[in-house]
């Protein structure tokens, strides 16, 4: 690895050498089983997390650039931002401040006029967290841009590590979306290559049953969350259970690594559900306390548990920081479980919306 912080002070060009161009990446969202909840410093996690990278829920981002005409030392980055082809000022402000803080890694950004065109495969207000897919797609574009201009990221591993590092600075969970299937972000003694500053893939470690796991996302509510993830992370600083939680997460990483390699569905279900409910428990006992689950989230939780406990279906759930339920099941049982989901869960979903997703190979350059 060239540097721990992927600094790039030599990455500046003579203006006459700047060729206009564009790059485009498709990058998926991910679903954490051991959750990242609590951070410090510059986007460093209080505990390691493990997630599976999805397929259907993704962002496509195109980054176009040309040499900047006006003086570059007086203003911030020169950015035009379009979401679904239209200007989106709130997103633009977040992306501009993200790009601004990346100047130590990408000093050439001051020399360029940038245009970012982004769109999601899922409706923007569907309640699905889009920061993981959006920030990973943009970070991949920035690393491709660096490689186009300087040829410095031709090594695939180095490229992915830097893309994951940059993604993390934008949104912690985005660091994991750089890799297909399963990845770990945050230092765990059990996985020597793991790091707090970028994610690494679990690759050949994982049993086939979990490689192609399915995830049906039940959109219980599309409403914007009353407390954002960033605010939620912050509330962990004063949470009375925080240190027990971080300790528990470290242990659960060890358990989950064993479960994933053994292909132990029952233990997986127990751990995934306990993590999800534990996450929401932490929210409920934060100060101020808050609840992101809706009554229909609880109804669906009971339904899914009864499919498993009373009918023996290999199915379980997890939750992100929101009311929507991710129903997880092995691909082998998809037909039966998906029929059941469509018939029984649809009435509890806003506008009947369910996204049938699955783990996949991760981002692709278009
Ligand atoms: C509950 O990655 O959205 O989904 O770093 O502030 O952008 P920021 O937070 P974010 O938090 C995700 C929290 C989670 C759990 C997880 O994905 O690990």
XYZ file of N, CA and C and ligand atoms in Angstrom, residues 30-37 39 43 49-51 94 129 131-132 135 168-174 176 185 225 229-231 233 279-280 283 319-322, ligand 1:
135
model
N -25.814 -1.937 0.288
C -25.478 -3.184 0.985
C -26.335 -3.318 2.234
N -26.390 -4.548 2.751
C -27.145 -4.765 3.979
C -26.221 -5.368 5.039
N -26.084 -4.628 6.151
C -25.183 -5.082 7.221
C -25.884 -6.122 8.083
N -25.126 -7.134 8.480
C -25.647 -8.117 9.450
C -25.116 -7.755 10.840
N -23.806 -7.586 10.985
C -23.300 -6.929 12.203
C -23.167 -5.444 11.855
N -23.859 -4.621 12.618
C -24.062 -3.219 12.220
C -22.950 -2.288 12.693
N -22.696 -1.304 11.865
C -21.863 -0.144 12.230
C -22.788 0.867 12.883
N -22.588 1.139 14.152
C -23.456 2.110 14.836
C -22.643 2.780 15.936
N -19.494 6.173 15.803
C -18.254 6.499 15.098
C -17.521 7.610 15.846
N -14.787 9.752 10.595
C -15.518 8.613 10.043
C -14.868 7.269 10.390
N -17.951 -4.040 11.196
C -19.258 -4.460 10.680
C -19.047 -5.382 9.475
N -20.042 -6.215 9.235
C -19.990 -7.120 8.067
C -21.300 -6.979 7.305
N -21.206 -6.858 5.989
C -22.433 -6.744 5.186
C -22.320 -7.532 3.904
N -24.059 18.504 -0.321
C -23.357 17.412 0.378
C -22.174 16.902 -0.460
N -31.795 3.442 2.231
C -30.620 4.298 2.389
C -29.865 4.308 1.083
N -27.105 6.358 0.664
C -25.762 6.933 0.790
C -24.687 5.897 0.448
N -24.908 4.624 0.769
C -23.866 3.610 0.488
C -23.647 3.472 -1.014
N -22.428 7.179 -2.550
C -21.050 7.610 -2.233
C -20.027 6.618 -2.773
N -15.648 5.663 2.476
C -15.849 5.763 3.933
C -15.913 7.213 4.395
N -15.086 8.066 3.785
C -15.102 9.470 4.199
C -16.452 10.119 3.861
N -17.123 9.595 2.845
C -18.436 10.131 2.470
C -19.546 9.554 3.323
N -19.528 8.253 3.532
C -20.526 7.569 4.360
C -19.931 6.219 4.758
N -19.888 5.961 6.071
C -19.178 4.770 6.551
C -19.582 3.496 5.834
N -20.902 3.250 5.738
C -21.365 1.986 5.163
C -20.979 1.868 3.686
N -20.723 2.993 3.011
C -20.357 2.951 1.587
C -19.025 2.233 1.369
N -18.091 -0.507 2.374
C -18.279 -1.953 2.136
C -18.858 -2.242 0.762
N -15.693 -4.147 7.379
C -15.044 -2.839 7.569
C -14.887 -2.635 9.077
N -36.706 9.680 7.398
C -36.506 9.296 8.792
C -36.519 10.523 9.705
N -29.095 8.865 10.088
C -28.064 7.951 10.593
C -26.942 8.738 11.260
N -26.568 9.851 10.656
C -25.463 10.633 11.237
C -25.797 11.075 12.655
N -27.044 11.558 12.846
C -27.451 11.971 14.197
C -27.503 10.757 15.119
N -25.642 8.005 14.969
C -24.272 7.650 15.365
C -23.824 8.544 16.519
N -29.937 -2.907 17.493
C -29.715 -1.577 16.911
C -30.871 -0.642 17.261
N -32.093 -1.147 17.084
C -33.259 -0.308 17.371
C -33.430 -0.101 18.876
N -31.409 2.806 19.800
C -32.093 4.065 19.461
C -33.123 4.405 20.540
N -32.874 -5.132 9.894
C -33.371 -3.760 9.708
C -32.185 -2.831 9.577
N -32.302 -1.807 8.757
C -31.343 -0.711 8.792
C -31.878 0.318 9.781
N -31.312 1.502 9.750
C -31.818 2.539 10.641
C -33.082 3.140 10.032
N -34.163 2.378 10.045
C -35.422 2.819 9.464
C -36.477 1.742 9.687
C -27.688 1.184 10.460
O -23.136 4.660 6.802
O -25.411 5.750 6.814
O -27.101 1.126 8.160
O -21.229 7.173 8.132
O -22.936 8.766 9.007
O -22.992 8.089 6.586
P -22.647 7.694 8.017
O -23.643 6.521 8.425
P -24.209 5.326 7.583
O -24.684 4.351 8.767
C -25.210 3.098 8.470
C -25.814 2.520 9.661
C -26.556 1.205 9.459
C -25.665 0.015 9.745
C -24.667 -0.389 8.700
O -24.909 -0.212 7.497
O -23.635 -0.948 9.120
